[in-house]
Structure formats: structure tokens, C-alpha cells
Coordinates of C-alpha atoms in Angstrom, one line a residue:
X1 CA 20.2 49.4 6.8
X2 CA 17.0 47.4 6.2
X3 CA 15.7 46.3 9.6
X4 CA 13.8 42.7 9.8
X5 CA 11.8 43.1 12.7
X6 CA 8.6 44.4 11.3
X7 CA 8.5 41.2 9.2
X8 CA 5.9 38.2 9.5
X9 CA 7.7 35.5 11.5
X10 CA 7.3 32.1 9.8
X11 CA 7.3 28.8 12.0
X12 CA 9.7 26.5 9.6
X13 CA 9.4 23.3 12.3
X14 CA 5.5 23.0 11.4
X15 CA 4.9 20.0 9.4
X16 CA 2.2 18.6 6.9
X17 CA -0.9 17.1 7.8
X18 CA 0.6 13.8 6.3
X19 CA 3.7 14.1 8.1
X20 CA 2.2 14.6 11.1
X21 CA 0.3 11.4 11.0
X22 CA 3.0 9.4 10.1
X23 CA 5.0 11.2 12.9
X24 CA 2.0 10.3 15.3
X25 CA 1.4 6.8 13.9
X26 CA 5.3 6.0 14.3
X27 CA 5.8 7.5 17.5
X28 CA 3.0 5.1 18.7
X29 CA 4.9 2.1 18.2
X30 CA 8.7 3.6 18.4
X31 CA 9.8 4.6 21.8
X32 CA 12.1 7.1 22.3
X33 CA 14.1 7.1 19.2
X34 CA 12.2 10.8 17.9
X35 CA 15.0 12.0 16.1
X36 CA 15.1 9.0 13.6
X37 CA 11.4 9.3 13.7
X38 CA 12.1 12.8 12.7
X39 CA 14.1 12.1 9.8
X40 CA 11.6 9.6 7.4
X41 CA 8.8 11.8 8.1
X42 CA 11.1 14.9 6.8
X43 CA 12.5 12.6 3.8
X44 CA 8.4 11.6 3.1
X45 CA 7.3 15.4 3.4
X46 CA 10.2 16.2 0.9
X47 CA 9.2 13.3 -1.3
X48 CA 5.3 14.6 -1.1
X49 CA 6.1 17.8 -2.0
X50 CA 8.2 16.5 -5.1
X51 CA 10.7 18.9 -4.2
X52 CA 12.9 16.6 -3.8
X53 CA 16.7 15.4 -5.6
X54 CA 15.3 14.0 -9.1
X55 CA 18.0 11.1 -9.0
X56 CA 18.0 10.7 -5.7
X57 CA 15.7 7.7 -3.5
X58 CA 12.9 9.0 -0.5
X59 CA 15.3 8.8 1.7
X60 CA 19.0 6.7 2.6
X61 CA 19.2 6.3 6.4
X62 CA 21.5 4.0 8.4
X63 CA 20.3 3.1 12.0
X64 CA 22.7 1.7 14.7
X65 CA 23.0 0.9 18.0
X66 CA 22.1 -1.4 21.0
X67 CA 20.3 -5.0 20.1
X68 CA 16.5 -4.4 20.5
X69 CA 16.3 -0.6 20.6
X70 CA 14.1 -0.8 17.6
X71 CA 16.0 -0.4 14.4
X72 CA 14.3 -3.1 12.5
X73 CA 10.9 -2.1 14.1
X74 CA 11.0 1.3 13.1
X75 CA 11.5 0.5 9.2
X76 CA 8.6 -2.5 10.1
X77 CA 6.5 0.7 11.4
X78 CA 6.7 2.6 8.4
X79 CA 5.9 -0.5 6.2
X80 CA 2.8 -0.7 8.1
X81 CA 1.6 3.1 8.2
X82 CA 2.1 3.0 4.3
X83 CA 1.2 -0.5 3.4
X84 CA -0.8 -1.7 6.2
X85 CA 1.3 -4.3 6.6
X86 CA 4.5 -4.4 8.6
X87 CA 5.9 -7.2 6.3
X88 CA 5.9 -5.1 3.1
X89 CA 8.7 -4.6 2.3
X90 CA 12.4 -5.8 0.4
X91 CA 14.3 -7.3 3.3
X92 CA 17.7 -8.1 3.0
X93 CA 19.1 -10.4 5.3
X94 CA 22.8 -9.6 5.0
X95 CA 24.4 -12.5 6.8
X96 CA 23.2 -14.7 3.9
X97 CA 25.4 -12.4 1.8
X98 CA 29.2 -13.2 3.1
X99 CA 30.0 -14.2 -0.4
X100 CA 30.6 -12.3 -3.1
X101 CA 29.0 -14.8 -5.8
X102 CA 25.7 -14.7 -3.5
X103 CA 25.1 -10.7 -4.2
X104 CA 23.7 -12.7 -7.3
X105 CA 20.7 -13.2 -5.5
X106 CA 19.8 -9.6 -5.5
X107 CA 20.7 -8.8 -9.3
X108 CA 20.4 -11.8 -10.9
X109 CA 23.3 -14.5 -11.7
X110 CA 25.5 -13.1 -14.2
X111 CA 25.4 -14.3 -18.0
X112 CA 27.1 -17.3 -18.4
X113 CA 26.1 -18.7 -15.4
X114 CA 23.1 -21.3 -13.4
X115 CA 20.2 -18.8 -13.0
X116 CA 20.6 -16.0 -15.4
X117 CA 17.3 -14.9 -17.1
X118 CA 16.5 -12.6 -20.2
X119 CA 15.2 -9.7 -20.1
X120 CA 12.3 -10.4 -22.4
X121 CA 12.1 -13.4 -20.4
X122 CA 8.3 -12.7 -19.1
X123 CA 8.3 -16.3 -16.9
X124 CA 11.4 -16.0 -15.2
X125 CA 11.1 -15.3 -11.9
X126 CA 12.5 -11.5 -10.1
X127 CA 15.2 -11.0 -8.9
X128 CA 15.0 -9.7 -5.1
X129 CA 15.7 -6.4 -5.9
X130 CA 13.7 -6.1 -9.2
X131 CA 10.5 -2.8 -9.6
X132 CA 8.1 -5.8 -9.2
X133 CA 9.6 -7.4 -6.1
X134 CA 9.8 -3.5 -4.6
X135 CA 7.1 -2.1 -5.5
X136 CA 4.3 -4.8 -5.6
X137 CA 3.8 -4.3 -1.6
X138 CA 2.6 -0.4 -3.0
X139 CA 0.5 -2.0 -5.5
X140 CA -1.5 -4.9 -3.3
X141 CA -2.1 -2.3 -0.8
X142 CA -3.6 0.2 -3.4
X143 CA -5.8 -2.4 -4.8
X144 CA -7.3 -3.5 -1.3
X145 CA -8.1 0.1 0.0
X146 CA -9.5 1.1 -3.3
X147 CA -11.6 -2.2 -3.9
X148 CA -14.6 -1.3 -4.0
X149 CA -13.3 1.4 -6.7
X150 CA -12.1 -1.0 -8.7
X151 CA -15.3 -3.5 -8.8
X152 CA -17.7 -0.4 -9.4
X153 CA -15.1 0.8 -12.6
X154 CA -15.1 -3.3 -13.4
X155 CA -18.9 -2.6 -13.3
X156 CA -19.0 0.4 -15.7
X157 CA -16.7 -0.9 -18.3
X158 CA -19.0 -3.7 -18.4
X159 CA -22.2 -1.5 -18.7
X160 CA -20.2 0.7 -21.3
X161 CA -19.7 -2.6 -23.5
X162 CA -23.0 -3.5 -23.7
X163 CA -24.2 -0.5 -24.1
X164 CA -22.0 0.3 -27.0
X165 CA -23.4 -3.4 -28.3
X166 CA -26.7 -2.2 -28.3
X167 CA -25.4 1.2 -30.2
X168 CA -24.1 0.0 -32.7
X169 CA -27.2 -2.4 -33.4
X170 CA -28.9 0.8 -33.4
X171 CA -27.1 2.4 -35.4
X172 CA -27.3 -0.1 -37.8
X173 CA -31.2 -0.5 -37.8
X174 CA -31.1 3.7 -38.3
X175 CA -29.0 3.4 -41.6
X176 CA -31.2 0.4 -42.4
X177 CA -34.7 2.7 -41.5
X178 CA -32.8 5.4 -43.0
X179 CA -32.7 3.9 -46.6
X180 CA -36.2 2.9 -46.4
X181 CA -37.7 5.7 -46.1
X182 CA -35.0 6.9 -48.8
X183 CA -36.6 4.9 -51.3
X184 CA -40.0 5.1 -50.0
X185 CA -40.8 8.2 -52.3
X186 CA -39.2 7.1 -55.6
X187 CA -41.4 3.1 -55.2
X188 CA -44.8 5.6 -54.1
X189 CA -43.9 7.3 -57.5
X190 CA -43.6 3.9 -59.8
X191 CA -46.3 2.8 -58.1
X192 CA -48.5 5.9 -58.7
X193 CA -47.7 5.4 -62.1
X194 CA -48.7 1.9 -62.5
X195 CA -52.1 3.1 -61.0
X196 CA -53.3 5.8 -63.2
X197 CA -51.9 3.8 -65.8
X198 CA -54.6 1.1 -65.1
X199 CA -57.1 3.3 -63.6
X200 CA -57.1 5.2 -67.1
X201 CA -57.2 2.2 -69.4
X202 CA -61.0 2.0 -70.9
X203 CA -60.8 -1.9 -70.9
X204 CA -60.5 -1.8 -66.9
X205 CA -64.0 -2.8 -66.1
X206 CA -64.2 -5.5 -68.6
X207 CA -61.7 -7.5 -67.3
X208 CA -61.6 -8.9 -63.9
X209 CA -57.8 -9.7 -64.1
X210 CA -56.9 -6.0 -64.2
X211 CA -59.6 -4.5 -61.8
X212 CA -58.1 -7.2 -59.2
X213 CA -54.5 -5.8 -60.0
X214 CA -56.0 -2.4 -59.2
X215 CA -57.1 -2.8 -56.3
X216 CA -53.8 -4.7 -55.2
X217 CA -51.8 -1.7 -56.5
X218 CA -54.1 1.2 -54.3
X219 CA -53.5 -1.8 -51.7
X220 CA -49.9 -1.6 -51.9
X221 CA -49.9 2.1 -52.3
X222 CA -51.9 3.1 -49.3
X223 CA -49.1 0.5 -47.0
X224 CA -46.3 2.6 -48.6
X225 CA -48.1 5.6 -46.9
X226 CA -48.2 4.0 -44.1
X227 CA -44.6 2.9 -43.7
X228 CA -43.1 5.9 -44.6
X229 CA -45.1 6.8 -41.0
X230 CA -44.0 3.6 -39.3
X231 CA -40.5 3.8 -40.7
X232 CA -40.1 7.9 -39.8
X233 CA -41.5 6.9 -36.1
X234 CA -39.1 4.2 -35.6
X235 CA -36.4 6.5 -36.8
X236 CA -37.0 9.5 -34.4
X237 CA -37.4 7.0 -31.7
X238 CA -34.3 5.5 -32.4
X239 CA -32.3 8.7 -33.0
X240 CA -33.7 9.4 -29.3
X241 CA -32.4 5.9 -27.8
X242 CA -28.9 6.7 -29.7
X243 CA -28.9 10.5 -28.2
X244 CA -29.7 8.7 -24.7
X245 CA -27.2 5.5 -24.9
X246 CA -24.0 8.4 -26.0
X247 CA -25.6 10.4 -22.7
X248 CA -25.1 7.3 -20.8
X249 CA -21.7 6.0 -22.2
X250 CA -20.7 9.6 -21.6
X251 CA -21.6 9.7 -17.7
X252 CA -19.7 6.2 -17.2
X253 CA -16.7 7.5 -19.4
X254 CA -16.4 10.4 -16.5
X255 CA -16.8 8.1 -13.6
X256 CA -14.0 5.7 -15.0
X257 CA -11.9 8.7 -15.8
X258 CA -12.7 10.0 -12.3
X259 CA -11.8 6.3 -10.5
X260 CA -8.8 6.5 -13.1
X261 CA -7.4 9.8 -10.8
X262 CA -7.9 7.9 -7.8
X263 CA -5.4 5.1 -9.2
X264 CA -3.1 7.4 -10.9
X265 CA -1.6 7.3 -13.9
X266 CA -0.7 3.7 -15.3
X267 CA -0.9 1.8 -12.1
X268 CA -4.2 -0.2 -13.0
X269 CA -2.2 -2.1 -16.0
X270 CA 1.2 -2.2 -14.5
X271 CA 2.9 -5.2 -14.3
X272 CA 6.5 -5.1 -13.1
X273 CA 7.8 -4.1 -16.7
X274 CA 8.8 -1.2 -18.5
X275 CA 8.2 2.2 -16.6
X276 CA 7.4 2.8 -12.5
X277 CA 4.6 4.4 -12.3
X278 CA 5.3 7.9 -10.1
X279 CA 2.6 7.4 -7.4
X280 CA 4.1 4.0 -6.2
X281 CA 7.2 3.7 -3.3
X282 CA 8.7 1.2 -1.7
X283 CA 11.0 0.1 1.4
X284 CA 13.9 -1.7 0.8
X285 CA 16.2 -2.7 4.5
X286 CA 19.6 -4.1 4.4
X287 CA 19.1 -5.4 7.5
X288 CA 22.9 -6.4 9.6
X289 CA 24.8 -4.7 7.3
X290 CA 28.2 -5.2 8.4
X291 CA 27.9 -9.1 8.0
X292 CA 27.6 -8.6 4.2
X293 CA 30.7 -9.3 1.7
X294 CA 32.1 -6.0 0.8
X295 CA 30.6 -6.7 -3.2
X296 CA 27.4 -5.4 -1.6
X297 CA 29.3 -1.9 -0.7
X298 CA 29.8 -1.4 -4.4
X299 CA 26.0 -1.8 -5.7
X300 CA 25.1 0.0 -2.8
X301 CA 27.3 3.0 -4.3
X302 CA 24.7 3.5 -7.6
X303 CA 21.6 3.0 -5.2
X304 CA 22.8 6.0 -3.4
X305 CA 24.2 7.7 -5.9
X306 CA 21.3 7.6 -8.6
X307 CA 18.2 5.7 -6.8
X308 CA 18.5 2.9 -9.5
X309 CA 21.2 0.0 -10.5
X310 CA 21.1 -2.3 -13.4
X311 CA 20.3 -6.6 -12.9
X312 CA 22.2 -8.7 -14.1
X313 CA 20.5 -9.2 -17.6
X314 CA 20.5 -5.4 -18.1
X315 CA 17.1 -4.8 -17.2
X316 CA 16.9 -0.4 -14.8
X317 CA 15.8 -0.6 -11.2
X318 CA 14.1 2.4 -9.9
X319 CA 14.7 3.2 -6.4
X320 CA 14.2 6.7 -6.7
X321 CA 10.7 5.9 -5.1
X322 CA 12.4 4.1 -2.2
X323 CA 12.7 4.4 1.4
X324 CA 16.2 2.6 1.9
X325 CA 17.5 1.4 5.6
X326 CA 20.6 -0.1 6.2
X327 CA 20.4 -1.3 10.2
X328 CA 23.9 -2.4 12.0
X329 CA 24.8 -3.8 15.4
X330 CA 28.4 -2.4 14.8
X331 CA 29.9 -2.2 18.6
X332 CA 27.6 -4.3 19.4
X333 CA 29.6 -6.0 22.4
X334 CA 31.0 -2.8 23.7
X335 CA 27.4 -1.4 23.8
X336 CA 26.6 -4.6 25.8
X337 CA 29.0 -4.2 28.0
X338 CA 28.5 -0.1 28.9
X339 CA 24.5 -1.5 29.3
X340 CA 25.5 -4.2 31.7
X341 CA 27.6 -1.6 34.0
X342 CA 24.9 1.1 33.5
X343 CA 21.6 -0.1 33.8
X344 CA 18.9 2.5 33.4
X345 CA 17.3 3.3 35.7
X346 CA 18.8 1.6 38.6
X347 CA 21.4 3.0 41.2
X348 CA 24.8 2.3 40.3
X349 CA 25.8 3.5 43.8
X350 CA 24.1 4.5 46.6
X351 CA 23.7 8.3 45.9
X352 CA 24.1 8.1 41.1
X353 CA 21.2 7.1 38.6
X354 CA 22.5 6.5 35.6
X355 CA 21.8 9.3 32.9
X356 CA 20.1 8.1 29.6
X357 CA 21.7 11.2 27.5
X358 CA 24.9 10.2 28.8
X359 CA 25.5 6.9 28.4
X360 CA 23.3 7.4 25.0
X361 CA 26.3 9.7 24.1
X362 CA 29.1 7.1 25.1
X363 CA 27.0 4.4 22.7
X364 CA 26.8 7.1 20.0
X365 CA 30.4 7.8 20.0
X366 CA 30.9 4.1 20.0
X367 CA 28.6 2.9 17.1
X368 CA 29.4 5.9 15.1
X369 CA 34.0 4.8 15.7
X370 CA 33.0 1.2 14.7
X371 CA 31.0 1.7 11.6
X372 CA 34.0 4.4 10.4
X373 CA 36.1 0.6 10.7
X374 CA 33.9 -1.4 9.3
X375 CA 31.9 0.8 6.3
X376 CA 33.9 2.4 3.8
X377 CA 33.7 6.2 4.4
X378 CA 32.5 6.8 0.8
X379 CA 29.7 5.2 1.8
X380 CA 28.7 6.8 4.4
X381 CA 29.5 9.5 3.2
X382 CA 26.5 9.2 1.0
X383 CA 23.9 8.5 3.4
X384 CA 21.1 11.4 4.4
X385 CA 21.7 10.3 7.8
X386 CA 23.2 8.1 10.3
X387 CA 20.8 7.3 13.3
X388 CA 21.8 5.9 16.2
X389 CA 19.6 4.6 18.3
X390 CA 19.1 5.3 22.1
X391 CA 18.9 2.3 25.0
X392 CA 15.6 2.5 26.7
X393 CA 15.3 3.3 30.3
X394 CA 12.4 2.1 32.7
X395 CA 9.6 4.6 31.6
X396 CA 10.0 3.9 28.2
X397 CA 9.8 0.1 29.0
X398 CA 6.9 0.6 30.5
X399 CA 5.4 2.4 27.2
X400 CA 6.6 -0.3 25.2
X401 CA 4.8 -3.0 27.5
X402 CA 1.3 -0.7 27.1
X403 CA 2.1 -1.0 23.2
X404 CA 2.3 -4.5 23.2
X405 CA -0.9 -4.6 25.3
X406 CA -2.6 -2.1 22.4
X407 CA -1.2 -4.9 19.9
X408 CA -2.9 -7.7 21.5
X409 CA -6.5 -5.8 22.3
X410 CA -6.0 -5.0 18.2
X411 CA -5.4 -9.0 17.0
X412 CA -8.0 -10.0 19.6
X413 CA -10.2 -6.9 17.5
X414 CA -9.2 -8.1 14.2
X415 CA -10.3 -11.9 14.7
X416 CA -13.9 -11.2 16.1
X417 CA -12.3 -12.6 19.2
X418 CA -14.6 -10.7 22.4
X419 CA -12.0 -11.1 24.9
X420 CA -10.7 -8.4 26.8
X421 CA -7.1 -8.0 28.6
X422 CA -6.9 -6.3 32.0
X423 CA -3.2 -6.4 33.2
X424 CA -2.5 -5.2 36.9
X425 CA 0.4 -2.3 37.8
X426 CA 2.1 -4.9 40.1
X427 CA 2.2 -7.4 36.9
X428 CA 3.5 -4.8 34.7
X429 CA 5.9 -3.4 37.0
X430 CA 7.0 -7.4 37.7
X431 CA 7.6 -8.2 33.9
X432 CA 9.1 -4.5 33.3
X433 CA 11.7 -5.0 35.9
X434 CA 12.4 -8.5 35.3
X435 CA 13.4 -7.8 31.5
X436 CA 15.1 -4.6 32.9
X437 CA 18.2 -7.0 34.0
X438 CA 19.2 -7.5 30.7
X439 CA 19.4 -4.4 28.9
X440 CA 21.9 -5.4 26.3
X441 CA 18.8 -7.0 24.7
X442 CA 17.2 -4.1 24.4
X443 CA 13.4 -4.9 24.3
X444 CA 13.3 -7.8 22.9
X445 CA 13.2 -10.0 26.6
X446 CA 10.0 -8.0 27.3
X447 CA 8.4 -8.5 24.2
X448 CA 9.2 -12.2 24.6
X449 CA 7.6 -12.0 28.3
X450 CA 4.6 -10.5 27.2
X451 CA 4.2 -13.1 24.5
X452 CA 5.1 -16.3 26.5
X453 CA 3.4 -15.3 29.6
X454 CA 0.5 -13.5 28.6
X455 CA -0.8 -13.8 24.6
X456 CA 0.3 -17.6 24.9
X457 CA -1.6 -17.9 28.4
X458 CA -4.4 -16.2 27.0
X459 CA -4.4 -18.4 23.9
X460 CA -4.2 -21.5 26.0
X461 CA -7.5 -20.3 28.3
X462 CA -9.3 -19.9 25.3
X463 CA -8.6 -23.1 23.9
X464 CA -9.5 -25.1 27.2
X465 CA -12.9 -23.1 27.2
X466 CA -12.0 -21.3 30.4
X467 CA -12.4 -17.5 28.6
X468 CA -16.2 -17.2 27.2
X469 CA -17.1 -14.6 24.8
X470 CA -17.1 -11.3 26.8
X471 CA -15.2 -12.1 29.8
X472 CA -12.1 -10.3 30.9
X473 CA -9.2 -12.0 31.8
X474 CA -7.3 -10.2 34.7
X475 CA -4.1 -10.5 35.4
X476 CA -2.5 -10.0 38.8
X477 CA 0.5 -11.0 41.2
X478 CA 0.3 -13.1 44.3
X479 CA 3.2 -12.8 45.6
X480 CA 5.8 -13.4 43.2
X481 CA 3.4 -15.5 40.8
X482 CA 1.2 -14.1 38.0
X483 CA -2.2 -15.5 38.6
X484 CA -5.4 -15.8 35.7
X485 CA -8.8 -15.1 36.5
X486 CA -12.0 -13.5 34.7
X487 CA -14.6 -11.3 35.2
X488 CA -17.6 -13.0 33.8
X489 CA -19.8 -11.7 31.4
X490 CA -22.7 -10.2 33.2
X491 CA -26.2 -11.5 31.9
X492 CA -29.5 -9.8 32.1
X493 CA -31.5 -11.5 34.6
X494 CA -34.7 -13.3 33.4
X495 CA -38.1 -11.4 33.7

């Protein structure tokens, strides 16, 4: 029997260098939700290594859960470590799909009916879910990062078109050089002749008229001598511009072909139609899915079956390049009501803390019974996974509040704005625990705290000219009231 112990032990949880950032980058703005974190860097390592299903999107993931735990945020996350933009992406709002005639507005309005376009129809405007409408977010985002790319390749086809201008000019002044000095021997020759035929004619001297013509003729003679030198100089030196212009044109064909890599392979000239290229994705969310008719169920079928679905006018969507979400708040009052008995955190008697795993469990089991009720199960019975999200307790409110802080030093960053925001324990731990008393919403009341009563503040100091470039503001509790001051900026004093 073959024993495995002598073999070289493999560690099969360590990631790639890309997943790992987007694992890092994610978990910096998704609190305690790791496992879902887990699962779209997995699906995007799988998708990297172009190992994955052929028919098949990135990834099909349905999150559930409390209100506020982060569902939407987490696909808005992901939008923004790809695109660099948290907003780029398909959203579907599903409560403006109750209808079954308003799944039209995804595919196009059937034929026959107000709205339906051709598919050689080039002015018509996309559908939602159209490649252009997916995948343009992909597109904007490569063209901003590789900018500077694109001007300097704008700038070589440019040089490379005049330079070919002046080739074939060139070229054509060679042929034209080239026949000269073609014919250069055979006029030397009739010319020669005319010469001796003169210089030998025993009248010569005795008439003026021919002597004249003579000397023209050794005239004329000598300057075809002297072309053939001109025209054979001009030649080599043009020959040596032409060798040096194909040198050129050659070096600027293998930068363009070199930017060209960077693109990839027909992104540059693509314009919604025919083909996706490969190297673009895309994030489409169904965002509230159980408020949509059940029509939507049915398209939602081909997505996950074979990453694409056909408009309306007949025209192939490719979603095999897609990251698709599907977000519920299926349970949602029951899972309000467990959060308002439980709090997190806080004693619910004198001698029991609440346990996060377990009342995460009881929401689990919850969420996961309701959306069996509401989803058919063939459906998700075709999702990768089904994520459901975890309520936050008071640590992990706390990190959220320092992110929120990060994302207001960052906008302050981003608009030259040289203000900076110092925030006291006994204000955090006031707002914290204030928006700790309604936990059925999740994280949304603290968000909403630190934007009414701290970016709007700030905002409002600014605007009243009571923050200067450089100062601090500081903000502190006296008492039970949050109070503003600064620390000034500190000048040099004069010499």
C-alpha cells in the first residue's frame, strides 16, 4: 500500500495576488460578511484563471438577510475595486418590475408593440440589459486608466501617417530620379554624336552658325555629365531617407502593437455591436428580488443557465463575463423582529449577551425558509451560492463608523479640500450606540448619523468660513451634545 506521507504538502486555501487584493480591498469596506467576500473573489480567481464553465457567467450569487447588513454595498464594493466607481454597474430595481409587460424594459418591447427597435437599428437606444449597457462601465474605466496610452498611440498613428506621406513622395521622386539617370546615357550618346558630327565637318570654322552650335552642344554635353552626378547623389540620398522613414514607421508599428496588448484584442474599436471582446466584465444586481413579477424568474433561467439571453429584436447578450447578484430582504420582518429582542451586544438579562453566531444562525434559517416560498426552487437551484448576510454587533459598528471616517478624509482628498477630521472616542461611542437601538436597520441609521451630523456639519463650517485651509475640525461631547471646534493652522512666526 502506497503511503502519502512522504509527499509535498500543498496549501490549497492560498489565493492569487489579484484575489488577495480584491479580498483586501473588499474587506475594507464590508464588515463582517467574509464568507460572501469569500465567494466573488473565488468566482474572479476562477474567472482569471479561465478555468472556468465556458457557458457559464463569473459568478451567480444571491445575498439575503437583515436591512442594512450590506448586501447592496458589497456588489457597490466590487463595482468600485474593478471600475473605480461604485456606480458601475446594471442595476435592476425590481419593485419597478411587478408587471409582467414591464420585464420589457430589460429586453426590449416585443414586435408589434410601442418601443420595439431593429436590430440593425444603429440609433435606437439599448435596452437595459444590452453588451453595451453592461459592459460600457468596463470600457470607460479602461480608457481613463490607460489615457495616457491611448493619446501617445493617437500620437504615433499620426506620426506614422505623415511619415508614410512623405514616403511615398519619396518614393515617387526616386522612380522619377531613377528614370533620369536611365536615360541619361542613351541622350550623352545622341549627343556625342551630334558633336563629332560637327566637330568633323571641314566647313566648321567658316561658319559662325555652326561653331556657336558646337559649343552649345559640348555645353549641353558637359551638364549631362554633371547630372548624371547630381541625379545619382540625390538618389543615394533618397534611398537613405526611404531606408530611415521604413526604420521609423517600423519602431512606431511596434509601439502601437505593444499599446495594442495593453488594450486587448478588439476593445479600442468596439462599439456595443457584434462580438464581446474577452477582456471586458461586467456587474449586473437584481436588486429586491422578490418584489419582481414572476416573468423575471423565467429570463433569469437562460442567464443562469448559459450566461446569455436573447432581446427582444433577436439581437445575443453575453453575460458570460458577468458578475450577477440578486439581493432579497425575504423574512425581512421576522429578522426585524429577532433584532429587536436580541440586540447585539447588549444584556438581554442581567447575567446573557446575546451571541452573534447564534442569532446569525436563527436569521439564516429564516432567510434561507422564506426565499424556498418565495423563489422557485429551480432557481435556486442554479445559483453558485446563496449568502446570507450576518447582523452587525457593536465592534463591527464601530469599524463601519472608522470606514465612513476613511470615506470622508478620501472626498475631502479627492477635492483639494485641506481639511482634516478628528472625531473623539466619546463621540464615536455616542453615535455607535445611539444607532445600536435600531438594529433592524442594520447600518444604515449610522451611516445616516455620520452624514447628518458630521459631513453635513463639516460642509456647513466650511461654507460660513469657520474651517480655513489646514485646520482640523475636532469633534467632541459635552455632555450629551457634540460640540465643533478647530485646531488652527499653525504659522511660522515672522523673522
Amino acid at each position: 500500500m502506497d503511503s502519502y506521507e512522504s509527499l509535498e504538502r500543498l496549501d490549497e486555501d492560498k489565493v492569487s495576488r489579484e484575489a488577495k487584493e480584491m479580498m483586501d480591498f473588499l474587506a475594507s469596506r464590508i464588515i463582517g460578511q467574509n464568507h460572501a467576500i469569500r465567494q466573488i473573489a473565488d468566482a474572479y480567481e476562477i474567472f482569471r484563471s479561465d478555468f472556468r464553465e465556458p457557458n457559464h457567467p463569473i459568478a451567480t450569487l444571491m445575498f439575503l438577510g437583515p436591512s442594512g447588513s450590506g448586501k447592496t454595498h458589497a456588489v457597490e464594493a466590487l463595482a468600485e475595486f474593478l471600475f473605480g466607481d461604485q456606480n458601475a454597474m446594471v442595476k435592476v430595481n425590481c419593485a419597478e418590475l411587478k408587471h409582467s409587460h414591464e420585464i420589457a424594459r430589460l429586453i426590449g418591447a416585443p414586435p408589434g408593440y410601442i418601443g420595439f427597435t431593429d436590430a440593425e437599428d444603429k440609433t435606437s437606444s439599448h435596452p437595459i440589459l444590452s453588451n453595451w449597457n453592461i459592459y460600457k462601465h468596463h470600457m470607460e474605466f479602461f480608457h481613463q486608466k490607460y489615457k495616457a496610452e491611448e493619446e501617445e498611440m493617437d500620437v504615433l498613428e499620426a506620426e506614422r501617417y505623415k511619415i508614410g506621406q512623405q514616403r511615398a513622395a519619396l518614393l515617387k521622386r526616386a522612380h522619377e530620379v531613377r528614370n533620369l539617370i536611365k536615360d541619361l546615357p542613351e541622350k550623352q550618346k545622341n549627343l556625342q554624336n551630334e558633336v563629332d558630327a560637327l566637330a568633323g565637318d571641314p566647313n566648321l570654322f567658316a561658319d559662325r552658325k555652326k561653331v556657336h552650335r558646337l559649343q552649345g552642344k559640348l555645353k549641353e554635353l558637359r551638364k549631362l555629365d554633371d547630372s548624371g552626378d547630381v541625379y545619382g547623389k540625390e538618389f543615394r540620398n533618397v534611398l537613405t531617407v526611404l531606408n530611415e522613414m521604413a526604420g521609423k514607421i517600423k519602431e512606431i508599428n511596434e509601439k502601437i502593437e505593444k499599446l495594442r496588448a495593453v488594450f486587448g484584442s478588439g476593445i479600442l474599436d468596439w462599439d456595443g455591436e457584434g462580438e464581446v471582446p474577452k477582456n471586458l466584465t461586467g456587474i449586473v444586481l437584481f436588486d429586491e428580488l422578490e418584489k419582481a413579477d414572476e416573468a423575471l424568474h423565467h429570463l433569469l433561467y437562460e442567464i443562469l443557465d448559459k450566461g446569455q439571453l436573447v432581446t427582444s429584436n433577436g439581437s445575443e447578450v453575453n453575460l458570460k463575463n458577468c458578475f450577477i447578484f440578486m439581493t432579497g430582504n425575504v423574512a425581512s420582518e421576522q429578522i426585524a423582529q429577532m433584532l429587536n429582542d436580541n440586540r447585539l451586544g447588549f444584556k438581554k438579562s442581567r447575567s446573557v449577551f446575546i451571541n452573534k453566531e447564534e442569532i446569525g444562525n436563527k436569521i439564516y434559517e429564516a432567510a434561507m425558509e422564506a426565499a424556498g416560498e418565495v423563489f422557485p426552487a429551480p432557481m435556486l437551484g442554479r445559483m453558485d451560492s446563496i449568502e446570507v448576510f450576518r447582523p452587525f454587533n457593536r465592534s463591527e459598528m464601530e469599524q463601519i463608523f472608522d470606514i465612513q471616517l476613511r470615506l470622508l478624509d478620501g472626498d475631502l482628498v479627492k477635492k483639494s479640500i485641506n481639511v482634516k477630521v478628528e472625531i473623539s472616542p466619546e463621540t464615536k461611542n455616542y453615535l455607535v450606540s445611539r444607532s445600536m437601538k435600531h438594529m433592524e436597520w442594520g447600518a444604515r441609521l449610522l451611516n445616516q448619523r455620520v452624514r447628518k451630523y458630521i459631513r453635513l456639519k463639516m460642509i456647513r463650517l466650511m461654507i460660513t468660513k469657520q474651517l480655513d485651509p489646514g485646520d482640523t475640525l475636532v469633534v467632541w461631547m459635552e455632555g450629551d451634545k457634540m460640540v465643533f471646534s478647530k485646531k488652527a493652522t499653525k504659522t511660522a512666526p515672522d523673522v
